[in-house]
């Protein structure tokens, strides 16, 4: 005979006790404000700004060659994130890249993160904390300033 408690367990839905309430909670970050996870809107606008700048430079210096555009974009990402912690687009949108402990990403993490970002796929596959595979691989996170 079936016990009603067995039926009730699946009728109650999945166990959500281990699911975070907001992106970044599992990482110990605040829900909103400075230090919180940069949401998709800010990140998308930041990458549009960075890509537009790369296109402008590429059009001016390399007659709009698509590989040159990608190289300019990658150079901006790797150099600026590796030294300052943010690209021009990130700065305009008030976000920056840090390691999970809050320290700067550094040049090596910025370079590998940029290479993965340029492959596109790692950047569009993300976890519940809204970290793309390129950030997970380098143990970095985009946070609000």
XYZ file of C-alpha atoms in Angstrom:
145
model
C 0.000 0.000 0.000
C 1.209 3.522 -0.785
C 1.866 5.782 2.166
C 0.434 9.315 1.784
C 3.762 10.784 2.913
C 5.433 9.277 -0.189
C 2.904 10.925 -2.481
C 3.106 14.208 -0.620
C 6.878 14.362 -1.105
C 6.636 14.671 -4.870
C 3.488 16.784 -4.778
C 5.342 19.370 -2.720
C 7.739 20.032 -5.611
C 11.506 19.887 -5.710
C 13.634 20.589 -2.676
C 14.737 24.210 -2.976
C 16.544 24.480 0.341
C 19.973 24.473 -1.355
C 19.068 27.004 -4.060
C 20.260 30.556 -3.542
C 17.764 33.401 -3.433
C 19.812 35.717 -5.676
C 22.909 35.540 -7.907
C 26.063 35.757 -5.816
C 24.540 34.562 -2.544
C 26.514 31.288 -2.707
C 29.672 33.359 -3.243
C 29.027 35.531 -0.190
C 28.215 38.636 -2.239
C 25.452 41.123 -1.414
C 22.141 40.990 -3.262
C 22.421 44.515 -4.663
C 24.614 47.582 -4.647
C 28.422 47.737 -4.651
C 30.046 44.307 -4.597
C 26.980 42.500 -5.944
C 26.981 40.441 -9.135
C 26.794 42.597 -12.266
C 23.534 41.675 -13.935
C 23.170 40.782 -17.604
C 21.984 44.221 -18.729
C 25.138 45.983 -17.526
C 27.368 43.254 -18.956
C 25.668 43.331 -22.359
C 25.916 47.118 -22.632
C 29.579 46.945 -21.538
C 30.469 44.421 -24.233
C 28.586 46.458 -26.850
C 30.672 49.505 -25.877
C 33.918 47.511 -26.021
C 33.042 45.883 -29.346
C 32.027 49.241 -30.854
C 35.381 50.751 -29.829
C 37.188 47.756 -31.329
C 35.215 48.194 -34.566
C 36.075 51.896 -34.741
C 39.792 51.232 -34.221
C 39.734 48.339 -36.676
C 37.954 50.418 -39.326
C 40.452 53.241 -38.916
C 43.670 51.173 -38.760
C 42.852 47.896 -40.530
C 40.075 48.719 -43.026
C 37.535 46.878 -40.858
C 39.193 43.458 -41.065
C 37.127 41.139 -38.839
C 40.178 39.355 -37.405
C 41.758 42.722 -36.611
C 38.550 43.760 -34.840
C 38.672 40.614 -32.720
C 42.374 41.214 -31.987
C 41.736 44.820 -30.922
C 38.852 43.683 -28.714
C 40.987 40.940 -27.154
C 43.916 43.302 -26.572
C 41.663 45.824 -24.833
C 40.105 43.150 -22.636
C 43.361 41.446 -21.684
C 45.389 44.607 -21.085
C 42.805 46.680 -19.248
C 41.303 43.896 -17.144
C 44.786 42.558 -16.388
C 46.025 45.933 -15.158
C 43.003 47.958 -14.033
C 40.368 45.260 -13.478
C 37.940 46.676 -16.016
C 37.565 47.431 -19.718
C 36.279 50.739 -21.055
C 32.765 49.297 -21.310
C 32.983 47.876 -17.796
C 34.082 51.248 -16.448
C 31.242 53.034 -18.247
C 28.723 50.601 -16.752
C 30.193 50.664 -13.230
C 31.399 47.051 -13.090
C 34.770 45.350 -12.732
C 36.391 41.922 -12.712
C 37.819 40.461 -9.504
C 38.853 37.055 -8.245
C 36.397 35.348 -5.903
C 38.309 36.560 -2.849
C 37.998 40.179 -4.003
C 41.579 40.549 -5.237
C 42.368 41.864 -8.744
C 42.089 39.354 -11.578
C 45.710 39.830 -12.663
C 47.283 39.518 -16.107
C 47.255 35.724 -16.506
C 43.610 35.330 -15.476
C 42.668 38.298 -17.677
C 44.448 36.791 -20.691
C 42.891 33.326 -20.357
C 39.481 34.854 -19.546
C 39.752 37.014 -22.687
C 40.685 34.078 -24.911
C 37.663 32.151 -23.642
C 35.453 35.239 -24.054
C 36.545 35.538 -27.696
C 35.357 31.969 -28.298
C 31.856 33.252 -27.316
C 30.394 29.902 -26.183
C 32.057 29.943 -22.723
C 30.623 33.417 -22.115
C 27.020 32.458 -22.894
C 26.947 29.305 -20.761
C 26.570 30.451 -17.192
C 25.705 29.215 -13.709
C 23.019 30.381 -11.230
C 25.417 33.109 -10.061
C 25.468 34.510 -13.618
C 29.148 33.615 -14.067
C 30.070 32.439 -17.540
C 32.405 29.499 -18.052
C 35.201 31.980 -18.826
C 34.780 33.466 -15.324
C 34.385 30.087 -13.632
C 37.573 28.808 -15.267
C 39.594 31.733 -13.907
C 37.718 31.985 -10.585
C 36.682 35.545 -11.398
C 33.408 37.410 -11.118
C 32.019 40.635 -12.578
C 30.753 42.816 -9.752
C 29.250 46.277 -9.416
C 31.498 49.085 -8.263
